[in-house]
mmCIF file of C-alpha atoms in Angstrom:
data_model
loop_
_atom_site.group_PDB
_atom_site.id
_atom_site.type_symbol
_atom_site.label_atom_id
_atom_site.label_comp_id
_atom_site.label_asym_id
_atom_site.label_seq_id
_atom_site.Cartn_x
_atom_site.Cartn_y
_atom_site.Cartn_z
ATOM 1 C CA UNK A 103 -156.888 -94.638 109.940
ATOM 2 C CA UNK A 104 -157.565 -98.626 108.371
ATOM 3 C CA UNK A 105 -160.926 -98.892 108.891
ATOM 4 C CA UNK A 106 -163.645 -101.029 107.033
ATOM 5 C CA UNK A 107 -165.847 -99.401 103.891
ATOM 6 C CA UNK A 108 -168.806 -102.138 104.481
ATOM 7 C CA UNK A 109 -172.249 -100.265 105.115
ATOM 8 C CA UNK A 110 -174.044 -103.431 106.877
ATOM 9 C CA UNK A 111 -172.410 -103.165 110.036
ATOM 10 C CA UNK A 112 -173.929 -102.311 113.793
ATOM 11 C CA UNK A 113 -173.953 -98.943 114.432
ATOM 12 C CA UNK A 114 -171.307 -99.137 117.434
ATOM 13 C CA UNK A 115 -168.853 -98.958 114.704
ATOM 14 C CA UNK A 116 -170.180 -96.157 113.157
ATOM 15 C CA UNK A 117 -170.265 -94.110 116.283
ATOM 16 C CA UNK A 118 -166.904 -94.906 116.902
ATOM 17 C CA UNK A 119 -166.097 -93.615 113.664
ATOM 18 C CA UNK A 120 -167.363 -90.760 113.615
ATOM 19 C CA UNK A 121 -166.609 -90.085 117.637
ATOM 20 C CA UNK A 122 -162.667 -90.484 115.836
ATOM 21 C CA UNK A 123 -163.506 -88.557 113.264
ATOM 22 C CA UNK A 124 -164.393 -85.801 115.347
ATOM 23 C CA UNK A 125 -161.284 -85.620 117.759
ATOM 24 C CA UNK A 126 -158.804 -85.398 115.004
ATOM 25 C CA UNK A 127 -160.276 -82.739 113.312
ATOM 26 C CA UNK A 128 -160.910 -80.875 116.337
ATOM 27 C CA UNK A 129 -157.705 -81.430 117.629
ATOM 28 C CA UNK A 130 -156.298 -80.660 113.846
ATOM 29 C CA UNK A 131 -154.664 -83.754 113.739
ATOM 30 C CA UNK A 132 -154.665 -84.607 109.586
ATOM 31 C CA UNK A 133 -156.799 -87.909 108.756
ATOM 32 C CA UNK A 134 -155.057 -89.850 105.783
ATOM 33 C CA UNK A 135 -157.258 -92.807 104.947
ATOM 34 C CA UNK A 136 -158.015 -95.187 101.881
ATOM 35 C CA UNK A 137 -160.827 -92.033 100.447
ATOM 36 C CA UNK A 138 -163.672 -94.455 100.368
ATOM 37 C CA UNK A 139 -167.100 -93.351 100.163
ATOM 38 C CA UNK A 140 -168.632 -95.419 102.088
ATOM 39 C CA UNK A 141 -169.008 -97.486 105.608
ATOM 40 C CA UNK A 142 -166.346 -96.112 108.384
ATOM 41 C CA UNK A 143 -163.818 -94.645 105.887
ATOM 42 C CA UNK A 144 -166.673 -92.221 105.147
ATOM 43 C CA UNK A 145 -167.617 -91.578 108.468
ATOM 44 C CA UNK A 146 -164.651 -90.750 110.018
ATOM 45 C CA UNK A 147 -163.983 -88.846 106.924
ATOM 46 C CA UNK A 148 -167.216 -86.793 107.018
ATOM 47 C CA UNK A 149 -167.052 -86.056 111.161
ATOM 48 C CA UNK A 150 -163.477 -85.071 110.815
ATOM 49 C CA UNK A 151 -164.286 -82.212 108.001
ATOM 50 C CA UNK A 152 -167.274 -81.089 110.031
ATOM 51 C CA UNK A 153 -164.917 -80.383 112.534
ATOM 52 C CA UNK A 154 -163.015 -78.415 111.012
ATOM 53 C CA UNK A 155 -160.094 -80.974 110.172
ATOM 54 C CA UNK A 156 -158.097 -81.880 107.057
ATOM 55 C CA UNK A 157 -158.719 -85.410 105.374
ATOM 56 C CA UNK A 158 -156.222 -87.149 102.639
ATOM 57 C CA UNK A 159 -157.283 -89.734 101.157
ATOM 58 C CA UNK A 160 -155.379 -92.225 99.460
ATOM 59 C CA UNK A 161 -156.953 -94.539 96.565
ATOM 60 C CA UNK A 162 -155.944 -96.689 93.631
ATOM 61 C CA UNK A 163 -157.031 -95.309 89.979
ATOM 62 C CA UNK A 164 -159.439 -98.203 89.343
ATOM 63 C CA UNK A 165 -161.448 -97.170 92.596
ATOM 64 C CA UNK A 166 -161.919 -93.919 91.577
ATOM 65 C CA UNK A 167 -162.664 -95.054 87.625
ATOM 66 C CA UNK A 168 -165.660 -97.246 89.870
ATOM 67 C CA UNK A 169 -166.684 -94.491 91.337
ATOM 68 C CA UNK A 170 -165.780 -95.782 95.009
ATOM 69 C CA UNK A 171 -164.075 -92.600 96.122
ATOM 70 C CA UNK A 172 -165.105 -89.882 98.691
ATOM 71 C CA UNK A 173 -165.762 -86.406 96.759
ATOM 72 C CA UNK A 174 -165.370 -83.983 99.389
ATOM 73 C CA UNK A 175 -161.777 -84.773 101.190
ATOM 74 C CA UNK A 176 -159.217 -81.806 101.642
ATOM 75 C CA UNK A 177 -156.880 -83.708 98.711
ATOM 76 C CA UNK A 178 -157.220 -86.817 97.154
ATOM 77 C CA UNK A 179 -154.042 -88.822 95.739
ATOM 78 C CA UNK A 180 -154.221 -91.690 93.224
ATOM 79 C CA UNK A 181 -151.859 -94.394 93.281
ATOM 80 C CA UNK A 182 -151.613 -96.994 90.759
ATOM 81 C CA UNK A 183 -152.060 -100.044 92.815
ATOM 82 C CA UNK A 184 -153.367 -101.074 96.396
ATOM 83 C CA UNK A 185 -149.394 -101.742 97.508
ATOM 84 C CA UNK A 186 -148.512 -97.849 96.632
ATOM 85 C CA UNK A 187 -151.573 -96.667 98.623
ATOM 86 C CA UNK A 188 -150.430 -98.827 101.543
ATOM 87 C CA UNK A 189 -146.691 -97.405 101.215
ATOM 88 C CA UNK A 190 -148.072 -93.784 100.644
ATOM 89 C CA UNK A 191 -150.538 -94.095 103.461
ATOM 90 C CA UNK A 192 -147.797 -95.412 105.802
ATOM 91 C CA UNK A 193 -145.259 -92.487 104.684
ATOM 92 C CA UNK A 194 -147.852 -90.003 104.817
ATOM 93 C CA UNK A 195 -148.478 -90.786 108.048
ATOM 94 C CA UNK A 196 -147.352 -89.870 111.397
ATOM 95 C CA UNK A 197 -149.501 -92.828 113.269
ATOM 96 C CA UNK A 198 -152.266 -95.352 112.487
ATOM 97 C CA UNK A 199 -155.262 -95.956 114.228
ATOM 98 C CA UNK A 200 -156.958 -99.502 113.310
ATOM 99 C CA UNK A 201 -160.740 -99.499 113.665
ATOM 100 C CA UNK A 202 -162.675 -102.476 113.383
ATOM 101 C CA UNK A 203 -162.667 -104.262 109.540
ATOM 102 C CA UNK A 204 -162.725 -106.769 107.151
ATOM 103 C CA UNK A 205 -159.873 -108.473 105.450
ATOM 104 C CA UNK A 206 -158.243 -105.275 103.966
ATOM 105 C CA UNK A 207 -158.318 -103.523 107.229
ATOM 106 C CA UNK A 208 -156.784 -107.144 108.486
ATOM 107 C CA UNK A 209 -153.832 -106.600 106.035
ATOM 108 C CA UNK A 210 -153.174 -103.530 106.319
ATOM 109 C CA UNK A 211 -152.456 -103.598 110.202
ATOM 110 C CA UNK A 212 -150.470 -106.934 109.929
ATOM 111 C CA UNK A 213 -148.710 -104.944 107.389
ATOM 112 C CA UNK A 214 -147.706 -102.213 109.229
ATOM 113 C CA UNK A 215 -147.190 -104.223 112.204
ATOM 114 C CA UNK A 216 -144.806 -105.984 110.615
ATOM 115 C CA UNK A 217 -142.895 -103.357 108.866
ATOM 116 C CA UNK A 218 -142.564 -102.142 112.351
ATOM 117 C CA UNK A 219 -141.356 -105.099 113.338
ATOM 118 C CA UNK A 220 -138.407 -104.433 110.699
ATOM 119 C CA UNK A 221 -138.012 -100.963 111.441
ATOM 120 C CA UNK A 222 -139.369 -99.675 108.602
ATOM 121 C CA UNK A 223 -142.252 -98.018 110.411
ATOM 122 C CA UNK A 224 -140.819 -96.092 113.157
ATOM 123 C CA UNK A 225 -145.010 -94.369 114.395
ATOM 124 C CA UNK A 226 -146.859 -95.486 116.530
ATOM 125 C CA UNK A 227 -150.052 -98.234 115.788
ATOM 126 C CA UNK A 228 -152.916 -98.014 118.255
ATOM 127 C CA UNK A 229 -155.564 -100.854 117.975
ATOM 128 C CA UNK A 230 -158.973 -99.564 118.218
ATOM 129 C CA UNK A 231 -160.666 -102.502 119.898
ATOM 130 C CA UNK A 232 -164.359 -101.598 119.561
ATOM 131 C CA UNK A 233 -166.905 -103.863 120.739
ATOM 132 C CA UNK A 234 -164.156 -106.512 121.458
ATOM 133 C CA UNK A 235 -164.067 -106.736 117.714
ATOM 134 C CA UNK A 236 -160.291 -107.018 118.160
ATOM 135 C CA UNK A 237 -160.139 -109.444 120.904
ATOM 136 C CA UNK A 238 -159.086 -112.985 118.434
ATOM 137 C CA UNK A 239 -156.322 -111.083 116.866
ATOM 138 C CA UNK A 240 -155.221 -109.858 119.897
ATOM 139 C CA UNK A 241 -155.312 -113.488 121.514
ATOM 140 C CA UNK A 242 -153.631 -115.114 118.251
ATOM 141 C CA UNK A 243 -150.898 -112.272 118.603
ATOM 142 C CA UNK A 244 -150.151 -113.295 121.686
ATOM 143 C CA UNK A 245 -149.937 -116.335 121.244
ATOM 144 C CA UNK A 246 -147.456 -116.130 118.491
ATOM 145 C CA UNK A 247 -145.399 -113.960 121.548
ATOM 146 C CA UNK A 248 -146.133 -116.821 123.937
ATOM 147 C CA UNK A 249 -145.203 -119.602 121.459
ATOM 148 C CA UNK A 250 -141.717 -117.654 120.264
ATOM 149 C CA UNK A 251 -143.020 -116.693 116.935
ATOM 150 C CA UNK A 252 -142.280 -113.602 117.699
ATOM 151 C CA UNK A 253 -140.182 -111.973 120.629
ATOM 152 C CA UNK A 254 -141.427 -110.924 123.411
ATOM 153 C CA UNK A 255 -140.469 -106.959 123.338
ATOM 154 C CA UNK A 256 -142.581 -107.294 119.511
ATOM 155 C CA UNK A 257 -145.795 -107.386 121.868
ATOM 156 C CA UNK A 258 -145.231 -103.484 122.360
ATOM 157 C CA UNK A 259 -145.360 -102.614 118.837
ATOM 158 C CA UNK A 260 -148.949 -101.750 118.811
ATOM 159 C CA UNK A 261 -151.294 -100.795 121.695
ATOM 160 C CA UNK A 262 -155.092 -101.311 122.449
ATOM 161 C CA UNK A 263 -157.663 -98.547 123.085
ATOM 162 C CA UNK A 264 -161.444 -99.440 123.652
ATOM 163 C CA UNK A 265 -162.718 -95.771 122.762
ATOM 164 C CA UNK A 266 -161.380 -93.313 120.387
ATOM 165 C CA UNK A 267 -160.834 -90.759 122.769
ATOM 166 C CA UNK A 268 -157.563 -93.311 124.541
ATOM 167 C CA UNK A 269 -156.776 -94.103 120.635
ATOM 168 C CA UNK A 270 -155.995 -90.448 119.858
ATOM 169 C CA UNK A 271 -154.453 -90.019 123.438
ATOM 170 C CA UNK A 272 -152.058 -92.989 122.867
ATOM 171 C CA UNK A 273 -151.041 -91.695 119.764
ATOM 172 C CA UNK A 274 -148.622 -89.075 121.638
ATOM 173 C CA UNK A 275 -147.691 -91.963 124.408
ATOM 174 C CA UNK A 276 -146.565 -93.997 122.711
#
């Protein structure tokens, strides 16, 4: 799950969060996120566990030496630098769900998006469009379709839920 760590966001997001958090672990489906202790990563993280569900989080050393880490996950794995988190989230992974974000959660689903796009991400991405929050990318995505930036059959690479419930669901439909 890419999801944002800022705390001054509406509580929609947080709800969704945690409403996600809740499904996987009830549904033991493994949560590997970035191990931040705050904002959505730590809400997700913290509803999944109380659900009885297993959470990995994966963080570079110099977050943890700040002190930015969650405590209580199931494991925690350092990496050395943001790009091995990305490539150990990605491998640890068996799909990604994108909740709302800042710029890192931006990066991260281009990312994988486009190592889809090259086949070097064969899971499924699901889009967790809460709120809308989603709705420019979306647009500028399609765009890039409609303008021959990208091909057409590219457009199914990821797919849109609005609530977490469809996001887990289109995990296995996809």
């Amino acid at each position: 799950v890419y999801c944002a760590s800022s705390t001054k966001i509406d509580s929609v997001y947080f709800d969704a969060a945690r409403e996600l958090g809740a499904l996987l672990g009830q549904r033991q489906i493994r949560l590997i996120n970035g191990a931040g202790n705050m904002g959505l990563m730590s809400a997700v993280s913290d509803a999944a566990l109380r659900a009885g569900g297993e959470v990995t989080g994966v963080i570079p050393r110099f977050m943890v030496e700040q002190g930015w880490h969650h405590t209580g996950l199931t494991k925690l794995i350092e990496t050395e630098t943001m790009h091995e988190r990305k490539r150990m989230m990605a491998d640890l992974s068996d799909g990604v769900i994108a909740l709302p974000g800042g710029c890192g959660t931006l990066e991260e689903l281009l990312e994988i998006i486009t190592w889809k796009q090259l086949g070097l991400y064969l899971n499924p991405i699901v889009i967790l469009n809460i709120n809308g929050f989603y709705d420019s990318l979306l647009d500028m995505l399609q765009r890039a379709v409609d303008e021959n930036f990208m091909r057409k059959e590219h457009s199914a690479i990821w797919k849109v839920a609005s609530e977490p419930e469809e996001a887990v669901n289109l995990l296995y439909t996809t």
